[in-house]
PDB file of C-alpha atoms in Angstrom:
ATOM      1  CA  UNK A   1     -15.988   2.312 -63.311  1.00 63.00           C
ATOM      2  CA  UNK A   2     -19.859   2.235 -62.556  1.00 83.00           C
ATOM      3  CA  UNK A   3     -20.748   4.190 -59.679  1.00 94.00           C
ATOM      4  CA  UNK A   4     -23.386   3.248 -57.225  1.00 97.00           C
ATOM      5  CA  UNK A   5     -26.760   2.018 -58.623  1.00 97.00           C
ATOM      6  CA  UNK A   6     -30.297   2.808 -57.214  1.00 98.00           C
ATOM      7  CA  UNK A   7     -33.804   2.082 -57.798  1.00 97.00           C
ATOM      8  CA  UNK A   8     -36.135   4.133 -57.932  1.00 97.00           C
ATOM      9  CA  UNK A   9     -35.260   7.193 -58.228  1.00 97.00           C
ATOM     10  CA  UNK A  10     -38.791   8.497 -57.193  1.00 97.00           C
ATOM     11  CA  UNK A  11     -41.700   7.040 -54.958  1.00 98.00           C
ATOM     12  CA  UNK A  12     -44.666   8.225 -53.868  1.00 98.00           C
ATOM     13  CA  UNK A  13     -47.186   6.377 -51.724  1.00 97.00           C
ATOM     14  CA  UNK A  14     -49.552   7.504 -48.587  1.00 97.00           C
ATOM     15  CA  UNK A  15     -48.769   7.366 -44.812  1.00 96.00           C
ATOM     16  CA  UNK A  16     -48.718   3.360 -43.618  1.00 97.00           C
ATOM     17  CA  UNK A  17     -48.466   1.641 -46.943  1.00 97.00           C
ATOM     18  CA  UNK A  18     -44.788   0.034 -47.387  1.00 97.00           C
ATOM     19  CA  UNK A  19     -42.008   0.833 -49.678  1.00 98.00           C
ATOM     20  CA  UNK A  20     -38.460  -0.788 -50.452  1.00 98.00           C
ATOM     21  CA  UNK A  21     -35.522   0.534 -51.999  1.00 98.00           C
ATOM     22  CA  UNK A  22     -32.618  -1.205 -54.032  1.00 97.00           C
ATOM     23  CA  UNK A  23     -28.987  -0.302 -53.835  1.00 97.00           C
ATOM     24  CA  UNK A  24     -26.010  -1.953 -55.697  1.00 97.00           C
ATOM     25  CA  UNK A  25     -22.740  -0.944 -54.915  1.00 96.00           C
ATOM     26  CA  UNK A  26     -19.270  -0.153 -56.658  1.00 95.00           C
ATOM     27  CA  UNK A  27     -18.083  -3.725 -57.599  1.00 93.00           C
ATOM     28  CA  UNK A  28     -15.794  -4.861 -54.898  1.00 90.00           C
ATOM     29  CA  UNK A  29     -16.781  -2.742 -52.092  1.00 92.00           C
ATOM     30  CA  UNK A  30     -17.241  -4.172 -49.106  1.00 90.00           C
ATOM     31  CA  UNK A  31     -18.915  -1.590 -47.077  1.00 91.00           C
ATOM     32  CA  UNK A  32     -22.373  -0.443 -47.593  1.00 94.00           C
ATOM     33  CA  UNK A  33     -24.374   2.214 -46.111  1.00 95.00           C
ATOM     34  CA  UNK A  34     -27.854   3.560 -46.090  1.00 97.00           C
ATOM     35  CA  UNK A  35     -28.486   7.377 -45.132  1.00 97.00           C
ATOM     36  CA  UNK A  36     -31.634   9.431 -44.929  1.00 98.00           C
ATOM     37  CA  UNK A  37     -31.334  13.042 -46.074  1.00 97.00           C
ATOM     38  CA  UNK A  38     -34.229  15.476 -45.179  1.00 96.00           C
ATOM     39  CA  UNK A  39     -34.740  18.341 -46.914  1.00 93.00           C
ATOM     40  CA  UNK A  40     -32.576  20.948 -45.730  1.00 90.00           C
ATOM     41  CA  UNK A  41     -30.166  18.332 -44.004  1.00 92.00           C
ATOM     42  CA  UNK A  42     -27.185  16.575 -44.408  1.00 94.00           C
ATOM     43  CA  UNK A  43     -26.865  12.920 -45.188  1.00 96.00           C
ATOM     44  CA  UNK A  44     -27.762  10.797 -41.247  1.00 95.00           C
ATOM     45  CA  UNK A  45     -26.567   7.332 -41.292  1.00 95.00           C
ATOM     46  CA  UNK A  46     -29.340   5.041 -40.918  1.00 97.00           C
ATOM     47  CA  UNK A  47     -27.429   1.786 -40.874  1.00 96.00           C
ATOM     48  CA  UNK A  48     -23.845  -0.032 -42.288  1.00 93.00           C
ATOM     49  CA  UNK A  49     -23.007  -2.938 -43.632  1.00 93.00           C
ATOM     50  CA  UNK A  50     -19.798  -4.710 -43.801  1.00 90.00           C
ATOM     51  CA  UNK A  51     -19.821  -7.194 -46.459  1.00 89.00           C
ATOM     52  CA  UNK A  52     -23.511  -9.032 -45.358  1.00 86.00           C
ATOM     53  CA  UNK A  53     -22.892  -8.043 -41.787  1.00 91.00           C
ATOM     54  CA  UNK A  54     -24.622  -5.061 -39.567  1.00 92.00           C
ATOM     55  CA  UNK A  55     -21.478  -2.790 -38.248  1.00 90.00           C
ATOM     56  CA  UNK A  56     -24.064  -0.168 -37.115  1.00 91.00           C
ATOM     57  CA  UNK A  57     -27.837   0.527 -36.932  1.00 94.00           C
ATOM     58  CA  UNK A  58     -27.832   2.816 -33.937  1.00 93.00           C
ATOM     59  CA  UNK A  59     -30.058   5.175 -35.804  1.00 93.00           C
ATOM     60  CA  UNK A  60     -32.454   2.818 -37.474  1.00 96.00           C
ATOM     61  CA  UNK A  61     -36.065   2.958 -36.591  1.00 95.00           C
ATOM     62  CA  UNK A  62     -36.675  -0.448 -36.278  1.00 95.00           C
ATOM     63  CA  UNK A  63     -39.845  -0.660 -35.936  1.00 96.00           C
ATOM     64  CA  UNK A  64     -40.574   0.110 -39.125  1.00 97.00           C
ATOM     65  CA  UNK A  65     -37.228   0.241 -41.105  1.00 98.00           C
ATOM     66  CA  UNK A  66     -35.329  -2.965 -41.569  1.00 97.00           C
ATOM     67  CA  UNK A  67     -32.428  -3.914 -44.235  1.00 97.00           C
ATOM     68  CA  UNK A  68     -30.728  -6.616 -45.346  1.00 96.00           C
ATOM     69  CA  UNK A  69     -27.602  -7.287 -47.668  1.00 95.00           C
ATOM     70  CA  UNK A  70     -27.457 -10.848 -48.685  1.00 83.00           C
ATOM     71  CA  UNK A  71     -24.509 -12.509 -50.501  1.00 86.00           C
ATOM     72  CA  UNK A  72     -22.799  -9.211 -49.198  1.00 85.00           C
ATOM     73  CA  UNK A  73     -23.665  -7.569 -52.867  1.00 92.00           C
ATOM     74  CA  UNK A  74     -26.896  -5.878 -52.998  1.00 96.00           C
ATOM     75  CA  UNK A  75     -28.897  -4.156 -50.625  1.00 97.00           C
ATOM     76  CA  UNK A  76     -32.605  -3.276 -49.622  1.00 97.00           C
ATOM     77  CA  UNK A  77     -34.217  -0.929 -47.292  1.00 98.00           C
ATOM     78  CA  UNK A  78     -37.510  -1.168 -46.518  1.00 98.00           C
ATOM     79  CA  UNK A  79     -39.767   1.002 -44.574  1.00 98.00           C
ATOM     80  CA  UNK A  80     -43.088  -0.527 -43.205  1.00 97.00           C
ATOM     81  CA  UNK A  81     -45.502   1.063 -42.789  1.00 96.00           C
ATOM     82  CA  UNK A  82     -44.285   4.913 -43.948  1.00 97.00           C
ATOM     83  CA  UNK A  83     -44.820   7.764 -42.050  1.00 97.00           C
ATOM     84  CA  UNK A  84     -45.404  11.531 -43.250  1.00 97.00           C
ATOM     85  CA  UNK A  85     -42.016  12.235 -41.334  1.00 96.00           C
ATOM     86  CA  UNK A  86     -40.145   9.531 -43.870  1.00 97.00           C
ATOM     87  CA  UNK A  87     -40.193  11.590 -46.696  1.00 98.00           C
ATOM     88  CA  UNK A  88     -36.893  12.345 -47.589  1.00 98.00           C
ATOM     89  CA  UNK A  89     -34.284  11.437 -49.905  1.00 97.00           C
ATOM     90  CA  UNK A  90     -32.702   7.466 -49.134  1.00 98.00           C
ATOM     91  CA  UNK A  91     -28.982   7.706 -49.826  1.00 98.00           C
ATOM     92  CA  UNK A  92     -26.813   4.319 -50.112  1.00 98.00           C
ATOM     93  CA  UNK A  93     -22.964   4.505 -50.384  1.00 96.00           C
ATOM     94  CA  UNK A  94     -20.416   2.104 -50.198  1.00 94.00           C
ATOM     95  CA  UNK A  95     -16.631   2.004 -49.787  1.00 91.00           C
ATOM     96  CA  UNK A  96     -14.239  -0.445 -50.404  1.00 87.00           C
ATOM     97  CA  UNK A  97     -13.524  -1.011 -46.564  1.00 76.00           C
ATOM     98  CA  UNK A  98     -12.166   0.123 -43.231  1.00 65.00           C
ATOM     99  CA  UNK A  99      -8.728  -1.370 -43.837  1.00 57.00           C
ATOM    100  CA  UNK A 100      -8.521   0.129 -47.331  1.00 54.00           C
ATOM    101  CA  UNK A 101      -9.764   3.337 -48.864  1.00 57.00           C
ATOM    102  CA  UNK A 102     -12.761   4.496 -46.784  1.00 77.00           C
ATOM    103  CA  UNK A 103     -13.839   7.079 -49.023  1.00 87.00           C
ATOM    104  CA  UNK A 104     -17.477   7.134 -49.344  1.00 92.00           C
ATOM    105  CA  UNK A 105     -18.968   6.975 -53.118  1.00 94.00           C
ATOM    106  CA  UNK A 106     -22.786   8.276 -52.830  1.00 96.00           C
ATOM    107  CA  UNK A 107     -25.296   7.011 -55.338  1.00 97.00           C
ATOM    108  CA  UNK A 108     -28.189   9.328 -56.531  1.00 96.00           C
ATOM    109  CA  UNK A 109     -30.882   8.539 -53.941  1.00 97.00           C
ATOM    110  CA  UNK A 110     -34.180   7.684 -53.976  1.00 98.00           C
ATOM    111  CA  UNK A 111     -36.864  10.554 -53.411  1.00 97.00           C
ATOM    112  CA  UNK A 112     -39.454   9.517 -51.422  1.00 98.00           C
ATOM    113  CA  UNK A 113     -42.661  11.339 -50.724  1.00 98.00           C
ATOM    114  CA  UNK A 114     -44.863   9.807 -48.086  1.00 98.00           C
ATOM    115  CA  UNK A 115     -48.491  11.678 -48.349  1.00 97.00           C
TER     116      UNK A 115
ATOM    117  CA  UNK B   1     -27.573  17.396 -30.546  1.00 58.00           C
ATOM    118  CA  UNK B   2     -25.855  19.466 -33.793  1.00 68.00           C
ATOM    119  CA  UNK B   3     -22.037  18.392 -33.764  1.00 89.00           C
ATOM    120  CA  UNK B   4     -21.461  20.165 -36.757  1.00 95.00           C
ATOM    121  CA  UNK B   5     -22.913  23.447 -37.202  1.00 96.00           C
ATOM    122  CA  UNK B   6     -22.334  25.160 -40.688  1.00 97.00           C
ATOM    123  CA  UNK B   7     -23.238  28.483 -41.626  1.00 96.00           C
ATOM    124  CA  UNK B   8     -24.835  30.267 -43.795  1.00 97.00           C
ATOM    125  CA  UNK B   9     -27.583  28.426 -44.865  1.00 96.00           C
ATOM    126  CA  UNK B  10     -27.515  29.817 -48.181  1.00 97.00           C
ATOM    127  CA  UNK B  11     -24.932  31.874 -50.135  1.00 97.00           C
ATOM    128  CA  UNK B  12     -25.213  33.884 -53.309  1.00 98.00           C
ATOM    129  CA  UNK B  13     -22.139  35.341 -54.901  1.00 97.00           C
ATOM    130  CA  UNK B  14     -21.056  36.711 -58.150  1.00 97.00           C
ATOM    131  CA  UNK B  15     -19.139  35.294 -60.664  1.00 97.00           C
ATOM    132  CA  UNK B  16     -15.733  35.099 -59.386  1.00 97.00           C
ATOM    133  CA  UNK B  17     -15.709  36.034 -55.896  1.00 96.00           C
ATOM    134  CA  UNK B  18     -14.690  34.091 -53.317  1.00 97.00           C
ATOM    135  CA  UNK B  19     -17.590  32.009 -50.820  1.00 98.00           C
ATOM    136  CA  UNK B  20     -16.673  31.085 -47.856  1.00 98.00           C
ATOM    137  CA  UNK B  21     -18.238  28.717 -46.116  1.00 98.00           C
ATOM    138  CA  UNK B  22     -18.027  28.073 -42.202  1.00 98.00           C
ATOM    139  CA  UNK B  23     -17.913  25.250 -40.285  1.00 98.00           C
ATOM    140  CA  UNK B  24     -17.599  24.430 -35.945  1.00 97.00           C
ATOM    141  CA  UNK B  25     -17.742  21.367 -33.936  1.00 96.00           C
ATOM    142  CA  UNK B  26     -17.009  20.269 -30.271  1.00 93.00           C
ATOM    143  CA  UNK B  27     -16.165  17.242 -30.440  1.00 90.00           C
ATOM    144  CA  UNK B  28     -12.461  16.544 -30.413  1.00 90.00           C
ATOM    145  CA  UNK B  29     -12.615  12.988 -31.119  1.00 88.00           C
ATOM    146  CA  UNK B  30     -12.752  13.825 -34.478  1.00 90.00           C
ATOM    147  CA  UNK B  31      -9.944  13.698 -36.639  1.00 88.00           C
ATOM    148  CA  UNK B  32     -10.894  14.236 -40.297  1.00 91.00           C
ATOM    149  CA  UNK B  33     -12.676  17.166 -41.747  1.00 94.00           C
ATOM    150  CA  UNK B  34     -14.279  16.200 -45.421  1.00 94.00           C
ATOM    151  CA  UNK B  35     -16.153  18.710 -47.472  1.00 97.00           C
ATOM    152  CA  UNK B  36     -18.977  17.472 -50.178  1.00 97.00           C
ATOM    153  CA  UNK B  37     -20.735  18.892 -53.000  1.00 97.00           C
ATOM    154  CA  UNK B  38     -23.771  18.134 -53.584  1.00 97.00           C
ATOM    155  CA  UNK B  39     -26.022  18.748 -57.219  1.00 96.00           C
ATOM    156  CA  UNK B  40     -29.975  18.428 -57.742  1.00 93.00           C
ATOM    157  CA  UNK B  41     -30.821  15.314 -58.169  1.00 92.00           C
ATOM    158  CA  UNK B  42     -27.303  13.604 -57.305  1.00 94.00           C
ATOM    159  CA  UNK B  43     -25.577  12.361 -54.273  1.00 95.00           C
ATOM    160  CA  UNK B  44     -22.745  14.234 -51.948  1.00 96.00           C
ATOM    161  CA  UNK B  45     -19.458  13.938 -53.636  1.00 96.00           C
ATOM    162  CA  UNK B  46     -15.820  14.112 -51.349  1.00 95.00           C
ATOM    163  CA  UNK B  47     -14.487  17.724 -52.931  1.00 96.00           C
ATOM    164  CA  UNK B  48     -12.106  17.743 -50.299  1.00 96.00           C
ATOM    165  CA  UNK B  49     -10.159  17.307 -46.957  1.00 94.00           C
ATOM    166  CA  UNK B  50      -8.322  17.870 -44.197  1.00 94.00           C
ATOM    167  CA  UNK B  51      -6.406  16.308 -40.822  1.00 92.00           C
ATOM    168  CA  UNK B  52      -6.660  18.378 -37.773  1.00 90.00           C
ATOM    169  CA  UNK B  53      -2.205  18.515 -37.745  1.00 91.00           C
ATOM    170  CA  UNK B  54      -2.623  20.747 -40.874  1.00 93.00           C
ATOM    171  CA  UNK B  55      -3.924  24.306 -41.060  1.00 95.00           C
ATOM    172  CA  UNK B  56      -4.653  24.980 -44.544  1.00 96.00           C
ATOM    173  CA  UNK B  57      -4.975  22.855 -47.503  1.00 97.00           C
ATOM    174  CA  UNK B  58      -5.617  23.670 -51.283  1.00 97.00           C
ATOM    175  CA  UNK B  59      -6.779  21.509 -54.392  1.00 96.00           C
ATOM    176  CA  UNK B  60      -7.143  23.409 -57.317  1.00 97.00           C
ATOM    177  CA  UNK B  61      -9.424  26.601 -56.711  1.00 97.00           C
ATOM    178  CA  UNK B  62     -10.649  24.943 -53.009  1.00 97.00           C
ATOM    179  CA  UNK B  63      -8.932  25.661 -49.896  1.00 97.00           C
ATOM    180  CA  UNK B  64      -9.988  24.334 -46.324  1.00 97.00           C
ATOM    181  CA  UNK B  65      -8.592  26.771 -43.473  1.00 96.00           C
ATOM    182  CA  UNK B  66      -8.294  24.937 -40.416  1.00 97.00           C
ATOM    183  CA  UNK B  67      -8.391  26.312 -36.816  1.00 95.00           C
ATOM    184  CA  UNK B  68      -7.721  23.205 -34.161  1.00 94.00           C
ATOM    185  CA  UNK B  69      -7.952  25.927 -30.857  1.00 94.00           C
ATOM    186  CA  UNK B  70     -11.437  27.395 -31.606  1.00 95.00           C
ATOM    187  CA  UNK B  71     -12.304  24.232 -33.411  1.00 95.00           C
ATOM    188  CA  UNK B  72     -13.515  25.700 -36.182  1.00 97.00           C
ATOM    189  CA  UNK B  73     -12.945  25.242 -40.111  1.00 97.00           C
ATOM    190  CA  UNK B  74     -14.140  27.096 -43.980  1.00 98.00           C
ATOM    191  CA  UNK B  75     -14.432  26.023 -47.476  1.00 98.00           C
ATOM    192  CA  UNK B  76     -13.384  29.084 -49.571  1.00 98.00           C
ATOM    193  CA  UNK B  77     -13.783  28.888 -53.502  1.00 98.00           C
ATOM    194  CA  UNK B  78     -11.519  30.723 -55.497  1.00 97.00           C
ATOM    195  CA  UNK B  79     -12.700  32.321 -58.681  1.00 97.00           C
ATOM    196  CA  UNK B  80     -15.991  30.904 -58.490  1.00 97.00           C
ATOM    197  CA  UNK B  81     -17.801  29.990 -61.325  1.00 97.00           C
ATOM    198  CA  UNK B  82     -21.817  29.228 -62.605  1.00 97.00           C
ATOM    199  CA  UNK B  83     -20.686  25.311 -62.224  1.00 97.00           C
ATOM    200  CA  UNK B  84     -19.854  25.291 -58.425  1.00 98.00           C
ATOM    201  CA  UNK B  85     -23.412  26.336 -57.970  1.00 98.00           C
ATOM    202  CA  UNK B  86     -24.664  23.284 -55.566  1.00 98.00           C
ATOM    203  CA  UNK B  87     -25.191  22.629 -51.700  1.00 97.00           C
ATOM    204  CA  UNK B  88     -21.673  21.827 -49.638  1.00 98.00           C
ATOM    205  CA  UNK B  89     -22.041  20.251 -46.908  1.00 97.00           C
ATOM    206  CA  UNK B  90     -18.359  19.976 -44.301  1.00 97.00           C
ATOM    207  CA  UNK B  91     -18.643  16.920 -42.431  1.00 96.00           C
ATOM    208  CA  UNK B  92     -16.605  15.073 -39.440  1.00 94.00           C
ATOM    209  CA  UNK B  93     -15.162  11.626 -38.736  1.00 90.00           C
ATOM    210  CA  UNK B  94     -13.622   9.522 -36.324  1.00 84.00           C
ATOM    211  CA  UNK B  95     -11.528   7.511 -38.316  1.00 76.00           C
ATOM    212  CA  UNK B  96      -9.937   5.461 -35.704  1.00 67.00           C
ATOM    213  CA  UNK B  97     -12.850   4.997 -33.825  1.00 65.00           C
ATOM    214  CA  UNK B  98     -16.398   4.804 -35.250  1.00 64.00           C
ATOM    215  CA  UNK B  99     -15.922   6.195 -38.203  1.00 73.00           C
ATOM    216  CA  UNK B 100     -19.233   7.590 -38.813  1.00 82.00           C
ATOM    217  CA  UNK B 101     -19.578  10.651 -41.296  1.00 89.00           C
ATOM    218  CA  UNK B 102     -21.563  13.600 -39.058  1.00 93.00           C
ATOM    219  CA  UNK B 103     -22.600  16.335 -41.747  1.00 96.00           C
ATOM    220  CA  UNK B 104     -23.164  19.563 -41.691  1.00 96.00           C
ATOM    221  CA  UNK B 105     -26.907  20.940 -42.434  1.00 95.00           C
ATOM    222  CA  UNK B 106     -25.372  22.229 -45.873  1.00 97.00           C
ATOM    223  CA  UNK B 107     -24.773  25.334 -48.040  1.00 98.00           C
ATOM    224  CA  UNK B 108     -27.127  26.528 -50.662  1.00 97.00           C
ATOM    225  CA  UNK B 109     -24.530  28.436 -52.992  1.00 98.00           C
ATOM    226  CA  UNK B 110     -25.713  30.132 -55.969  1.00 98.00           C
ATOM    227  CA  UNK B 111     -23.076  32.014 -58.197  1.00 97.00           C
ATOM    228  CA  UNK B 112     -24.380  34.566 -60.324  1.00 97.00           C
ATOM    229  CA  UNK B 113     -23.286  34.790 -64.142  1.00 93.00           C
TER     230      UNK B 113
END
């Protein structure tokens, strides 16, 4: 079974330019989530998904971060404009949904470096 | 506000001895206690967990000690080996509530050959 997919694995780009991330989940999850991990920190949620519906973005900045899961399949964060503070490592995970197994399967991240 | 704390920050240890890592929280909402692991350059992985109605629980050479009074649990690692070298991080969750995953600011372990 694939595991979750990301893209990129590494960006750089300077303070107020814009930047968007791609996640694709384990087939036939329904639940999707976004985290930011800072160096030296654990995963913080950022915002959840269930199928192409927001559960939670409590902890989204959004004023610059927004996201958006169409068809209930893929996802994309983006982050407009960046800020030196937004450099961290953008974790999606998805699980197959609260009625079900809730396990969380983490992709690889995205590093991103905001200079 | 921290509503895990985990401690140390960092951990070295020689080949088989036995980490332990520490975990505390306050909130007693939470009724699930999941551990990660967590290698350069890939994403947290569930190593594993425990309910708050059981004090100890063991999969293979992990064991979670759980203590519901002082609200406190630890990851220890028998017989540790090169290969468990990676950042753990315990975590929390509500699962009949929110359901949110609260982590832990994570364990830099490092076992020595």
């Amino acid at each position: 079974e694939a595991g979750v997919a990301q893209s990129p694995r590494y960006k750089i780009i300077e303070k107020r330019q814009s930047v968007a991330f791609w996640c694709n989940p384990i087939s036939g999850h329904a639940t999707l989530y976004w985290y930011q991990q800072i160096l030296g920190q654990g995963p913080k949620l950022l915002i959840q998904f269930q199928n192409n519906g927001v559960v939670d973005d409590s902890q989204l900045p959004k004023d610059r971060f927004s996201a958006e899961r169409l068809k209930g399949v893929d996802s994309t964060l983006k982050i407009q404009p960046a800020k030196l503070e937004d450099s961290a490592v953008y974790l999606c995970a998805s699980s197959l949904g609260p009625r079900t197994s809730r396990e969380q399967f983490f992709g690889p991240g995205t590093r991103l470096t905001v200079l | 506000q921290q509503q895990v704390k985990q401690s140390p920050q960092s951990l070295i240890v020689q080949k088989g001895g036995i980490p332990i890592i520490n975990c505390a929280y306050e909130n007693t909402a939470f009724d699930y206690f999941p551990w990660y692991q967590q290698f350069p350059g890939k994403g947290p992985a569930l190593l594993i967990a425990i309910r708050p109605d059981v004090s100890e629980k063991k999969e293979g050479r992990f064991t979670i000690s759980f203590n519901k009074s002082a609200k406190q649990f630890s990851l220890h690692i028998m017989d540790s080996q090169p290969g468990d070298s990676a950042t753990y991080f315990c975590a929390a969750r509500k699962m009949n509530r929110d359901d949110k995953i609260i982590f832990g600011k994570g364990t830099r372990l490092h076992i020595l050959p």
